[in-house]
Short mmCIF file of C-alpha atoms in Angstrom, two decimals:
data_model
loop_
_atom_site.label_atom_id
_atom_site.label_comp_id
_atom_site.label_asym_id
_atom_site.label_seq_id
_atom_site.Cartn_x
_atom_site.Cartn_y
_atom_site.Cartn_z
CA UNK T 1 9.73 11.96 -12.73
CA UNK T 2 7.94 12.69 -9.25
CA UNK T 3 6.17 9.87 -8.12
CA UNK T 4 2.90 10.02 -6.26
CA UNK T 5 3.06 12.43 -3.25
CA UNK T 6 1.32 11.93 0.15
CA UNK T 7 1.22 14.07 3.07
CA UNK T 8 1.22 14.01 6.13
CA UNK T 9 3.92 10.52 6.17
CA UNK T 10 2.58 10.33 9.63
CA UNK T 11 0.09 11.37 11.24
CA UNK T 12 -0.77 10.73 15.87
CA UNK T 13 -4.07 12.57 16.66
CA UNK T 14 -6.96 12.15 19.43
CA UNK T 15 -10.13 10.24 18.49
CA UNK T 16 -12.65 12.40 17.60
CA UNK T 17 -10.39 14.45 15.79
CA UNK T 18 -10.66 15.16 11.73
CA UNK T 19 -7.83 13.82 9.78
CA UNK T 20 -7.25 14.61 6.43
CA UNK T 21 -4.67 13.08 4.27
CA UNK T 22 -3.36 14.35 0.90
CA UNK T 23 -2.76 12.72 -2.38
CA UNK T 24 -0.91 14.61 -5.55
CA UNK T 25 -1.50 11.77 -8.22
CA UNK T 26 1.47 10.96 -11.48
CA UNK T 27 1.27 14.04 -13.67
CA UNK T 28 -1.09 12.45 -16.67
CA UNK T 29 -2.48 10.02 -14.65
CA UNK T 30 -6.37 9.65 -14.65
CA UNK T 31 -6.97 7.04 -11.88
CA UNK T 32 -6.68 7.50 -8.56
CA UNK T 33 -7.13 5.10 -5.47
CA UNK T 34 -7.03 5.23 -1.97
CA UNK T 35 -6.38 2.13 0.04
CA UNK T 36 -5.73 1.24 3.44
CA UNK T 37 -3.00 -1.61 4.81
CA UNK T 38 -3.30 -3.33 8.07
CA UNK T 39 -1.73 -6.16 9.31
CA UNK T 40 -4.90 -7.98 9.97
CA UNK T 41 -6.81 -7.25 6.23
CA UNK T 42 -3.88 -6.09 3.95
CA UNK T 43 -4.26 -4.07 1.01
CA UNK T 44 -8.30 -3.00 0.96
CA UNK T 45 -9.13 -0.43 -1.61
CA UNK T 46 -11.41 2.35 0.16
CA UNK T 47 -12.43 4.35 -3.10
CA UNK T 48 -11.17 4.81 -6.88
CA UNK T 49 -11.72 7.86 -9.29
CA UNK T 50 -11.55 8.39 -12.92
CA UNK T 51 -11.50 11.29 -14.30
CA UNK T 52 -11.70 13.08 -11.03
CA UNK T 53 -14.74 11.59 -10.82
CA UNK T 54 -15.71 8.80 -8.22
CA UNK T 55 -16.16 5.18 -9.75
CA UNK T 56 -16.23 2.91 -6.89
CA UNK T 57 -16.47 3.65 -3.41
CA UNK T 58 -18.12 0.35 -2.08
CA UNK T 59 -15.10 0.12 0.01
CA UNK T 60 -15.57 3.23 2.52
CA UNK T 61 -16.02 1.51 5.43
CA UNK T 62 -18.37 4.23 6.63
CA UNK T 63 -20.00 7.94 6.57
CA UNK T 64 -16.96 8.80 8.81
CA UNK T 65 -14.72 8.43 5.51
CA UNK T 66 -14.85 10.55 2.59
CA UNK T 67 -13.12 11.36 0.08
CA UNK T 68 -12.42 14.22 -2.71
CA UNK T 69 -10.72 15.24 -6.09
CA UNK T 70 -11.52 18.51 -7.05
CA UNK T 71 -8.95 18.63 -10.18
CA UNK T 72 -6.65 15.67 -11.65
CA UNK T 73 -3.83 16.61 -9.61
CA UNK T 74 -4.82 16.86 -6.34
CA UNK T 75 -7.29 14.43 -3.92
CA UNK T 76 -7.80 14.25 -0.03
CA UNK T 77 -9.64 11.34 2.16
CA UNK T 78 -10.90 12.78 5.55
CA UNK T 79 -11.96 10.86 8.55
CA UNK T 80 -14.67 12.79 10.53
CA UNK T 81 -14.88 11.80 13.40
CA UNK T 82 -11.75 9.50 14.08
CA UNK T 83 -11.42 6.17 15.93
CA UNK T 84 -8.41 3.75 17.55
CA UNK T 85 -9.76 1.17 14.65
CA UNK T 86 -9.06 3.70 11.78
CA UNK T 87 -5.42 3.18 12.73
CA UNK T 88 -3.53 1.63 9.47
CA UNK T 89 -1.37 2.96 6.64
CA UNK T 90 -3.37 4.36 3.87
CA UNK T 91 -1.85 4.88 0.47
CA UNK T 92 -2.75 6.68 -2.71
CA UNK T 93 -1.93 5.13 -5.88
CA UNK T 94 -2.71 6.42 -9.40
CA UNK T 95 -2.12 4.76 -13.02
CA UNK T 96 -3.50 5.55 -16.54
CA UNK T 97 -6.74 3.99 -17.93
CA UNK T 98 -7.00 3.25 -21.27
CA UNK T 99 -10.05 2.33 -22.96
CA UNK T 100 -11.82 0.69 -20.16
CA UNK T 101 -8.96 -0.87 -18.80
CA UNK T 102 -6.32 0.45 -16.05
CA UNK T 103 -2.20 -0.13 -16.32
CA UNK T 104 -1.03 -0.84 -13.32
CA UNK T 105 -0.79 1.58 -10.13
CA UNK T 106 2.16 3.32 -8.96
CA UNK T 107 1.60 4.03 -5.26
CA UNK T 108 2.55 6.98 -2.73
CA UNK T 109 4.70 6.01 0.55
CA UNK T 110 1.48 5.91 2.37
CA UNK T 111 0.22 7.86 5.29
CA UNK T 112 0.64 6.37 8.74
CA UNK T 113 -1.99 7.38 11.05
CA UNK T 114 -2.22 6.33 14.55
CA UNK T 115 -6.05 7.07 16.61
CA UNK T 116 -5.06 7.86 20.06
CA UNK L 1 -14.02 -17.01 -1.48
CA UNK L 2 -11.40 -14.55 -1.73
CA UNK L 3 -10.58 -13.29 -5.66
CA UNK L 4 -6.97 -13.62 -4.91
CA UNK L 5 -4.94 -15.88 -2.67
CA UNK L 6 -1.91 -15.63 -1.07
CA UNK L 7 0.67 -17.33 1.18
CA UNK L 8 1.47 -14.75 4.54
CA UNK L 9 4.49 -16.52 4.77
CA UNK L 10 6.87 -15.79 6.03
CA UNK L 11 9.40 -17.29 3.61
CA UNK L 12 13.15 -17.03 4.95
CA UNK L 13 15.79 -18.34 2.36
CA UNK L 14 19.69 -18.51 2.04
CA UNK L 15 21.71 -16.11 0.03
CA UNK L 16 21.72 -17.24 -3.61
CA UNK L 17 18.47 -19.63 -3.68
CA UNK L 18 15.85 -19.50 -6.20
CA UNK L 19 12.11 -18.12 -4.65
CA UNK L 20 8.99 -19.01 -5.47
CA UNK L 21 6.34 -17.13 -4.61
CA UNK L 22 2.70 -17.81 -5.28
CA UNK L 23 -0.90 -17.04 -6.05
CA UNK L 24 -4.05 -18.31 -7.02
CA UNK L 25 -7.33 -16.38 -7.90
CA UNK L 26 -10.81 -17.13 -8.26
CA UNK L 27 -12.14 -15.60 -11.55
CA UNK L 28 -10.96 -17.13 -15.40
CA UNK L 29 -12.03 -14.03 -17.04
CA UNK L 30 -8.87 -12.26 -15.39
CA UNK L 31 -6.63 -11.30 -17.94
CA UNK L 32 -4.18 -8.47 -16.28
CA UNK L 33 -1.69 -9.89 -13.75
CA UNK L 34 1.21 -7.78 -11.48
CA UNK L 35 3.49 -8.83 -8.94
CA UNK L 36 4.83 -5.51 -6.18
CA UNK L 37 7.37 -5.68 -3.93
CA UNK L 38 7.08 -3.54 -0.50
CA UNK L 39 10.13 -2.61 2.07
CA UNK L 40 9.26 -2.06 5.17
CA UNK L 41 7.44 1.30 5.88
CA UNK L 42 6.86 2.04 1.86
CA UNK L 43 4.66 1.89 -0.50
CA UNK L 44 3.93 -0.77 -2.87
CA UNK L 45 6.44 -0.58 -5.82
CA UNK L 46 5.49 -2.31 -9.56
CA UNK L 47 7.95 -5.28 -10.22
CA UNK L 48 6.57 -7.08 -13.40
CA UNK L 49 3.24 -7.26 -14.82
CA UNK L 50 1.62 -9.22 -17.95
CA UNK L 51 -1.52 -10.08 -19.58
CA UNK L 52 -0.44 -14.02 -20.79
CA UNK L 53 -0.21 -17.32 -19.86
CA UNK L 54 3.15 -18.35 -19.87
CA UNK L 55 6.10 -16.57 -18.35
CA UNK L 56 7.82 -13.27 -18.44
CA UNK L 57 11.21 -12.53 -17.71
CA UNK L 58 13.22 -9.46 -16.34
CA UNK L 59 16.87 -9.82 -15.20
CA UNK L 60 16.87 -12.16 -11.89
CA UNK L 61 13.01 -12.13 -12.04
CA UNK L 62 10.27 -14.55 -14.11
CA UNK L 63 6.52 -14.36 -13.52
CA UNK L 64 4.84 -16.78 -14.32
CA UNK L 65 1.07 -17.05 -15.24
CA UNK L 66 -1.25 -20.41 -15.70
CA UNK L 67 -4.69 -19.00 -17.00
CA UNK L 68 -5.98 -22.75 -16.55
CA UNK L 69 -4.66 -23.44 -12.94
CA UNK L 70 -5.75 -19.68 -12.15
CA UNK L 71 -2.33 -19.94 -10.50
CA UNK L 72 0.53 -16.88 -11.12
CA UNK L 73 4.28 -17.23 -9.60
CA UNK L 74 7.59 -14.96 -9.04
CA UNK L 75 10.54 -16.59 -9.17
CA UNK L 76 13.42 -14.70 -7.86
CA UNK L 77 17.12 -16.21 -8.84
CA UNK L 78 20.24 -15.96 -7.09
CA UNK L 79 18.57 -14.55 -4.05
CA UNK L 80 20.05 -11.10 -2.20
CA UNK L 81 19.39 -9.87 0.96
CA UNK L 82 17.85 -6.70 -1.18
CA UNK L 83 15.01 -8.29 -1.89
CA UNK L 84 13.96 -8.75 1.43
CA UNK L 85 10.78 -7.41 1.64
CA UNK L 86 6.96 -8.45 1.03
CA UNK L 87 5.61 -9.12 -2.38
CA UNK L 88 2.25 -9.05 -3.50
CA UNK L 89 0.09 -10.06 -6.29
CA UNK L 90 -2.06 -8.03 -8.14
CA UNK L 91 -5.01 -9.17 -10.56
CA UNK L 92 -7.01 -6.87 -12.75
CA UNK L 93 -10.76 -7.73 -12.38
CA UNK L 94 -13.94 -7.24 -13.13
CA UNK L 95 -15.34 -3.69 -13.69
CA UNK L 96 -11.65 -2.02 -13.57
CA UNK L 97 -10.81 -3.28 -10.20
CA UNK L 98 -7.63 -4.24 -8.65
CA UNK L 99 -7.61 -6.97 -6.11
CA UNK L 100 -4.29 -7.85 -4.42
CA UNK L 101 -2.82 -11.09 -2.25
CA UNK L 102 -2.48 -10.28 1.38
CA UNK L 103 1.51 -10.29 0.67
CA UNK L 104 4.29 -12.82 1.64
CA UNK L 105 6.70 -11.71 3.61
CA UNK L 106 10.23 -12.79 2.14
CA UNK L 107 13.82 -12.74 4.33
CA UNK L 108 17.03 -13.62 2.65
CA UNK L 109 19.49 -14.50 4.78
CA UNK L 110 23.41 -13.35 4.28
#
């Protein structure tokens, strides 16, 4: 079985710049997360839907981040405008929910994205 | 306080030794309880997970979970240098949320 898919695996661009990186969830999963790894903070989740539909984004870090899922198989988290500190790996990871609880996430290879 | 604790490490063993790794958390009402390893420029990959106190066992690898220490372990036996590589704790919370440990860094040495 395909695991979960991200693209770009790396990414160099100019601050200022939009980014946009690409998630294609576990076929059947319903719950998708985006998080973000740096050496300094570690594993932070930035946002998490259900359904397709956002559940908890009290970790954006700001307006510059959003992020979308317009069907169960596809999401995207864009950076607009960029900056040097947005510089980390950021992963998608999906899993089932059942009931009100989550099984445990599966994650993507992660993004690498370097702010110039 | 952080929900989840971890060790950074790094924790460099010998070829064949037993690992401990470790965690504590913050929060009795968690219930859900994962350990991931991660190789160097990968993602996170699901090693064991349980829902008990006690421990769980799969091939060279036991987790181990003590609901009233709010302390979880991996042991790894008979060490190889494949599992080299960071592992991290995971803890189902409150509201459907994941929290993970910061990771400890593991070398096995040949």
């Amino acid at each position: 079985d395909a695991g979960v898919i991200q693209s770009p695996r790396h990414e160099v661009t100019e601050m200022g710049q939009e980014v946009t990186l690409r998630c294609k969830p576990i076929s059947g999963h319903n719950s998708l997360f985006w998080y973000r790894q740096t050496m300094m903070r570690g594993l932070e989740l930035l946002i998490y839907f259900n359904n397709n539909v956002p559940i908890d984004d009290s970790g954006m870090p700001e307006d510059r981040f959003s992020a979308k899922m317009p069907n169960a198989s596809f999401s995207t988290l864009k950076i607009q405008p960029s900056e040097p500190r947005d510089s980390a790996v950021y992963f998608c990871a999906s899993s089932s929910s059942v009931g009100y609880s989550n099984q445990p996430q599966h994650f993507g290879d992660g993004t690498r994205l370097s702010i110039l | 306080q952080k929900e989840v604790e971890q060790d950074p490490g790094p924790l460099s063993v010998p070829e064949g030794a037993i690992v401990s790794l470790n965690c504590t958390y913050s929060n009795s009402a968690f219930q859900y309880f994962m350990w991931y390893r991660q190789y160097s420029r990968k993602g996170p990959e699901l090693l064991m997970y349980t829902y008990s106190s006690g421990n769980k066992e799969d091939g060279r690898f036991t987790a181990q979970v003590d609901k009233s220490s709010k302390y979880i372990s991996l042991f790894i036996r008979d060490s190889q240098p494949s599992d080299s590589a960071t592992y991290l704790c995971a803890i189902l919370g409150n509201f459907n949320k994941f929290y993970f440990g910061s990771g400890t860094k593991l070398n096995v040495k040949p």
